[in-house]
Amino acid sequence: MPLILKVDKDPKRSEAAIGQAARLIRNGTVVAFPTETFYGLAALATDYKAIARVYLLKRRGVQKSLSILVADLNELDNWIENLSREARHLAASFWPGPLTLVCHAGKRLPTNLTAGTGKIAVRISSHPVAQALVQAVGGPITATSANRSGSPSCRSCEQVLSQLGQDLEAILEAGLTPGGKASTIADVTTRPPKILRIGAIAAQEVLSCWEQKA
């Protein structure tokens, strides 16, 4: 049975649980955690073995890269390269929030995280527990959904358990997540950006924001 760490939606009342989850992640454990849409799987994004564990948990093909969360805009240059002025404007305009930017991956990120593509999808979550977890870890974490590949995304701890069960080490439980539309994904390695998935933010809204700095 996974370790269940109950948290309040106000992370200030859950510092002990979040701190424990962060220590587990830094030590190579995979932890399910709440986001502004569904539960995600957090592994340290610089840990090759932990990332491999995420793929096994999800039964996900290794040719599909994973996305990451960072804590702050100022951290971007630690993990990605050649970010354009327009892309920085998108990040500043929509983060924290449901816009994922596909960028050139920095050399410090493991190749299994990027599936050998040289690109990494990144965002800052607007969920207070997710934000607090990334900050407590002190580095980027994976943000892929906490489910088996091809199965429905999970809004509750019970749903995560039903899909991942004994294969998962720990869950930060914050009750039911909002669900709804996933993040919009924009590849900013091209000019103009290529919208890979339309989600919570309209494609035209992203492109209009880009053009403000073009």
CSV table of C-alpha atoms in Angstrom, one decimal:
chain,number,residue,atom,x,y,z
A,1,MET,CA,0.0,0.0,0.0
A,2,PRO,CA,1.4,3.4,-0.9
A,3,LEU,CA,2.2,5.9,1.8
A,4,ILE,CA,-0.7,8.4,2.0
A,5,LEU,CA,0.3,11.9,3.0
A,6,LYS,CA,-2.8,14.0,3.6
A,7,VAL,CA,-2.4,17.7,2.8
A,8,ASP,CA,-4.6,20.8,3.0
A,9,LYS,CA,-5.1,22.9,-0.1
A,10,ASP,CA,-3.3,25.6,1.9
A,11,PRO,CA,0.3,24.3,1.9
A,12,LYS,CA,1.2,26.3,5.0
A,13,ARG,CA,-0.9,23.9,7.0
A,14,SER,CA,0.8,20.9,5.4
A,15,GLU,CA,4.5,21.7,5.5
A,16,ALA,CA,5.4,18.5,7.2
A,17,ALA,CA,3.7,16.3,4.7
A,18,ILE,CA,5.0,18.3,1.7
A,19,GLY,CA,8.5,18.2,3.2
A,20,GLN,CA,8.3,14.4,3.6
A,21,ALA,CA,7.2,14.0,0.0
A,22,ALA,CA,10.0,16.3,-1.2
A,23,ARG,CA,12.6,14.2,0.6
A,24,LEU,CA,11.1,11.0,-0.9
A,25,ILE,CA,11.4,12.6,-4.4
A,26,ARG,CA,15.0,13.7,-3.8
A,27,ASN,CA,15.8,10.1,-2.8
A,28,GLY,CA,14.5,8.7,-6.0
A,29,THR,CA,10.8,7.9,-5.1
A,30,VAL,CA,7.9,8.6,-7.3
A,31,VAL,CA,5.1,10.5,-5.6
A,32,ALA,CA,1.5,11.3,-6.9
A,33,PHE,CA,0.5,14.9,-6.2
A,34,PRO,CA,-2.5,17.2,-6.9
A,35,THR,CA,-2.5,19.7,-9.7
A,36,GLU,CA,-5.0,22.3,-10.9
A,37,THR,CA,-6.5,19.6,-13.2
A,38,PHE,CA,-5.7,16.0,-12.2
A,39,TYR,CA,-3.2,14.1,-10.1
A,40,GLY,CA,0.3,13.9,-11.5
A,41,LEU,CA,3.4,11.8,-10.9
A,42,ALA,CA,6.4,13.6,-9.5
A,43,ALA,CA,10.0,12.3,-9.9
A,44,LEU,CA,13.1,14.3,-9.7
A,45,ALA,CA,13.6,15.5,-13.3
A,46,THR,CA,17.4,15.1,-13.0
A,47,ASP,CA,17.3,11.5,-11.8
A,48,TYR,CA,17.5,9.0,-14.7
A,49,LYS,CA,16.4,6.0,-12.6
A,50,ALA,CA,13.5,7.8,-11.1
A,51,ILE,CA,12.3,8.9,-14.5
A,52,ALA,CA,12.6,5.3,-15.7
A,53,ARG,CA,10.4,4.3,-12.8
A,54,VAL,CA,7.7,6.8,-14.0
A,55,TYR,CA,7.6,5.1,-17.4
A,56,LEU,CA,7.2,1.7,-15.7
A,57,LEU,CA,4.4,2.9,-13.5
A,58,LYS,CA,2.5,4.4,-16.4
A,59,ARG,CA,3.4,1.6,-18.8
A,60,ARG,CA,4.3,4.4,-21.1
A,61,GLY,CA,6.3,4.0,-24.3
A,62,VAL,CA,9.8,5.4,-23.8
A,63,GLN,CA,9.5,7.2,-27.2
A,64,LYS,CA,7.1,9.7,-25.5
A,65,SER,CA,8.8,12.4,-23.5
A,66,LEU,CA,7.6,13.7,-20.1
A,67,SER,CA,6.8,17.2,-19.0
A,68,ILE,CA,8.2,19.0,-16.0
A,69,LEU,CA,7.2,21.7,-13.5
A,70,VAL,CA,9.6,24.4,-12.3
A,71,ALA,CA,9.1,26.7,-9.3
A,72,ASP,CA,10.0,30.0,-10.8
A,73,LEU,CA,10.6,31.8,-14.1
A,74,ASN,CA,14.2,32.6,-13.0
A,75,GLU,CA,14.9,28.8,-13.0
A,76,LEU,CA,14.2,28.4,-16.7
A,77,ASP,CA,17.7,29.0,-17.9
A,78,ASN,CA,19.0,26.2,-15.7
A,79,TRP,CA,17.0,23.6,-17.6
A,80,ILE,CA,16.3,24.9,-21.1
A,81,GLU,CA,18.4,26.6,-23.8
A,82,ASN,CA,17.9,29.3,-26.4
A,83,LEU,CA,14.5,30.6,-25.1
A,84,SER,CA,13.4,33.4,-27.3
A,85,ARG,CA,12.1,36.8,-26.1
A,86,GLU,CA,8.6,35.9,-27.3
A,87,ALA,CA,8.6,32.6,-25.4
A,88,ARG,CA,9.7,34.4,-22.2
A,89,HIS,CA,6.8,36.7,-22.7
A,90,LEU,CA,4.4,33.8,-23.0
A,91,ALA,CA,5.7,32.3,-19.8
A,92,ALA,CA,5.5,35.6,-17.9
A,93,SER,CA,1.9,36.2,-19.2
A,94,PHE,CA,0.4,32.7,-18.5
A,95,TRP,CA,2.4,31.2,-15.7
A,96,PRO,CA,1.4,30.0,-13.1
A,97,GLY,CA,-1.3,28.3,-15.3
A,98,PRO,CA,-2.3,25.8,-17.9
A,99,LEU,CA,0.1,26.7,-20.7
A,100,THR,CA,2.9,24.2,-21.4
A,101,LEU,CA,5.9,25.3,-23.4
A,102,VAL,CA,8.0,22.9,-25.4
A,103,CYS,CA,11.5,24.2,-25.4
A,104,HIS,CA,15.1,23.2,-26.2
A,105,ALA,CA,16.2,20.9,-23.3
A,106,GLY,CA,19.3,21.9,-21.4
A,107,LYS,CA,22.2,19.4,-21.1
A,108,ARG,CA,21.5,18.8,-17.4
A,109,LEU,CA,18.3,16.9,-18.2
A,110,PRO,CA,18.5,13.1,-18.7
A,111,THR,CA,17.9,11.8,-22.2
A,112,ASN,CA,15.1,9.5,-21.0
A,113,LEU,CA,13.1,12.5,-19.8
A,114,THR,CA,13.1,14.0,-23.3
A,115,ALA,CA,12.9,10.6,-25.1
A,116,GLY,CA,16.0,11.7,-27.0
A,117,THR,CA,14.1,14.6,-28.8
A,118,GLY,CA,16.3,17.3,-27.4
A,119,LYS,CA,13.1,19.1,-26.3
A,120,ILE,CA,11.3,19.4,-22.9
A,121,ALA,CA,7.8,20.5,-22.1
A,122,VAL,CA,7.7,22.9,-19.0
A,123,ARG,CA,5.3,25.0,-17.0
A,124,ILE,CA,4.6,26.4,-13.6
A,125,SER,CA,1.5,24.9,-11.9
A,126,SER,CA,-1.1,27.2,-10.4
A,127,HIS,CA,-2.0,24.6,-7.7
A,128,PRO,CA,-0.7,25.7,-4.3
A,129,VAL,CA,0.4,22.2,-3.2
A,130,ALA,CA,2.1,21.5,-6.5
A,131,GLN,CA,3.9,24.9,-6.3
A,132,ALA,CA,5.0,24.1,-2.7
A,133,LEU,CA,6.2,20.7,-3.6
A,134,VAL,CA,8.5,21.9,-6.4
A,135,GLN,CA,9.9,24.6,-4.1
A,136,ALA,CA,10.5,22.0,-1.4
A,137,VAL,CA,12.2,19.6,-3.8
A,138,GLY,CA,14.5,22.4,-4.9
A,139,GLY,CA,14.5,21.3,-8.5
A,140,PRO,CA,12.2,20.4,-11.4
A,141,ILE,CA,9.8,17.5,-11.1
A,142,THR,CA,8.0,15.5,-13.7
A,143,ALA,CA,4.3,16.4,-14.2
A,144,THR,CA,2.9,13.6,-16.2
A,145,SER,CA,-0.6,12.4,-15.2
A,146,ALA,CA,-0.9,9.8,-12.5
A,147,ASN,CA,-2.6,7.0,-14.5
A,148,ARG,CA,-1.8,4.1,-16.8
A,149,SER,CA,-1.2,5.3,-20.3
A,150,GLY,CA,-4.4,5.3,-22.3
A,151,SER,CA,-6.6,5.2,-19.2
A,152,PRO,CA,-8.6,8.2,-17.8
A,153,SER,CA,-6.8,10.9,-15.8
A,154,CYS,CA,-7.4,10.7,-12.0
A,155,ARG,CA,-9.1,13.4,-9.9
A,156,SER,CA,-8.9,11.6,-6.5
A,157,CYS,CA,-6.5,9.5,-4.4
A,158,GLU,CA,-8.9,6.6,-4.8
A,159,GLN,CA,-8.7,6.7,-8.6
A,160,VAL,CA,-4.9,6.9,-8.5
A,161,LEU,CA,-4.9,3.8,-6.2
A,162,SER,CA,-7.3,1.9,-8.5
A,163,GLN,CA,-4.9,2.4,-11.5
A,164,LEU,CA,-1.5,2.4,-10.0
A,165,GLY,CA,-2.1,0.6,-6.6
A,166,GLN,CA,0.8,-1.3,-5.1
A,167,ASP,CA,3.2,-0.1,-7.8
A,168,LEU,CA,3.1,3.5,-6.4
A,169,GLU,CA,5.2,4.4,-3.4
A,170,ALA,CA,3.4,7.5,-2.1
A,171,ILE,CA,0.5,9.9,-2.7
A,172,LEU,CA,0.1,13.5,-1.5
A,173,GLU,CA,-3.7,13.5,-1.0
A,174,ALA,CA,-5.5,16.8,-1.3
A,175,GLY,CA,-9.0,15.5,-2.0
A,176,LEU,CA,-10.7,15.9,-5.3
A,177,THR,CA,-8.9,18.0,-8.0
A,178,PRO,CA,-10.8,20.3,-10.4
A,179,GLY,CA,-10.4,18.2,-13.5
A,180,GLY,CA,-11.5,20.1,-16.6
A,181,LYS,CA,-9.3,20.8,-19.6
A,182,ALA,CA,-5.6,19.9,-19.6
A,183,SER,CA,-3.0,22.6,-20.4
A,184,THR,CA,-2.6,24.0,-23.8
A,185,ILE,CA,0.8,22.9,-25.3
A,186,ALA,CA,2.8,25.2,-27.5
A,187,ASP,CA,6.1,24.3,-29.2
A,188,VAL,CA,8.2,27.5,-28.9
A,189,THR,CA,11.3,26.0,-30.7
A,190,THR,CA,9.6,27.2,-33.9
A,191,ARG,CA,8.6,30.6,-35.1
A,192,PRO,CA,5.7,31.2,-34.7
A,193,PRO,CA,5.0,28.6,-32.1
A,194,LYS,CA,3.2,25.4,-33.1
A,195,ILE,CA,0.1,24.6,-31.0
A,196,LEU,CA,0.4,20.9,-30.2
A,197,ARG,CA,-2.7,20.6,-28.0
A,198,ILE,CA,-5.6,23.0,-27.4
A,199,GLY,CA,-6.6,23.0,-23.8
A,200,ALA,CA,-7.6,25.5,-21.2
A,201,ILE,CA,-6.1,28.4,-23.1
A,202,ALA,CA,-7.3,29.2,-26.7
A,203,ALA,CA,-4.7,28.9,-29.5
A,204,GLN,CA,-5.4,32.4,-30.7
A,205,GLU,CA,-4.8,33.8,-27.2
A,206,VAL,CA,-1.3,32.2,-27.2
A,207,LEU,CA,-0.5,33.4,-30.7
A,208,SER,CA,-1.7,36.9,-30.1
A,209,CYS,CA,0.5,37.1,-26.9
A,210,TRP,CA,3.5,35.9,-28.9
A,211,GLU,CA,3.0,38.5,-31.6
A,212,GLN,CA,3.1,41.3,-29.0
A,213,LYS,CA,6.9,40.6,-28.7
A,214,ALA,CA,7.6,39.4,-32.3
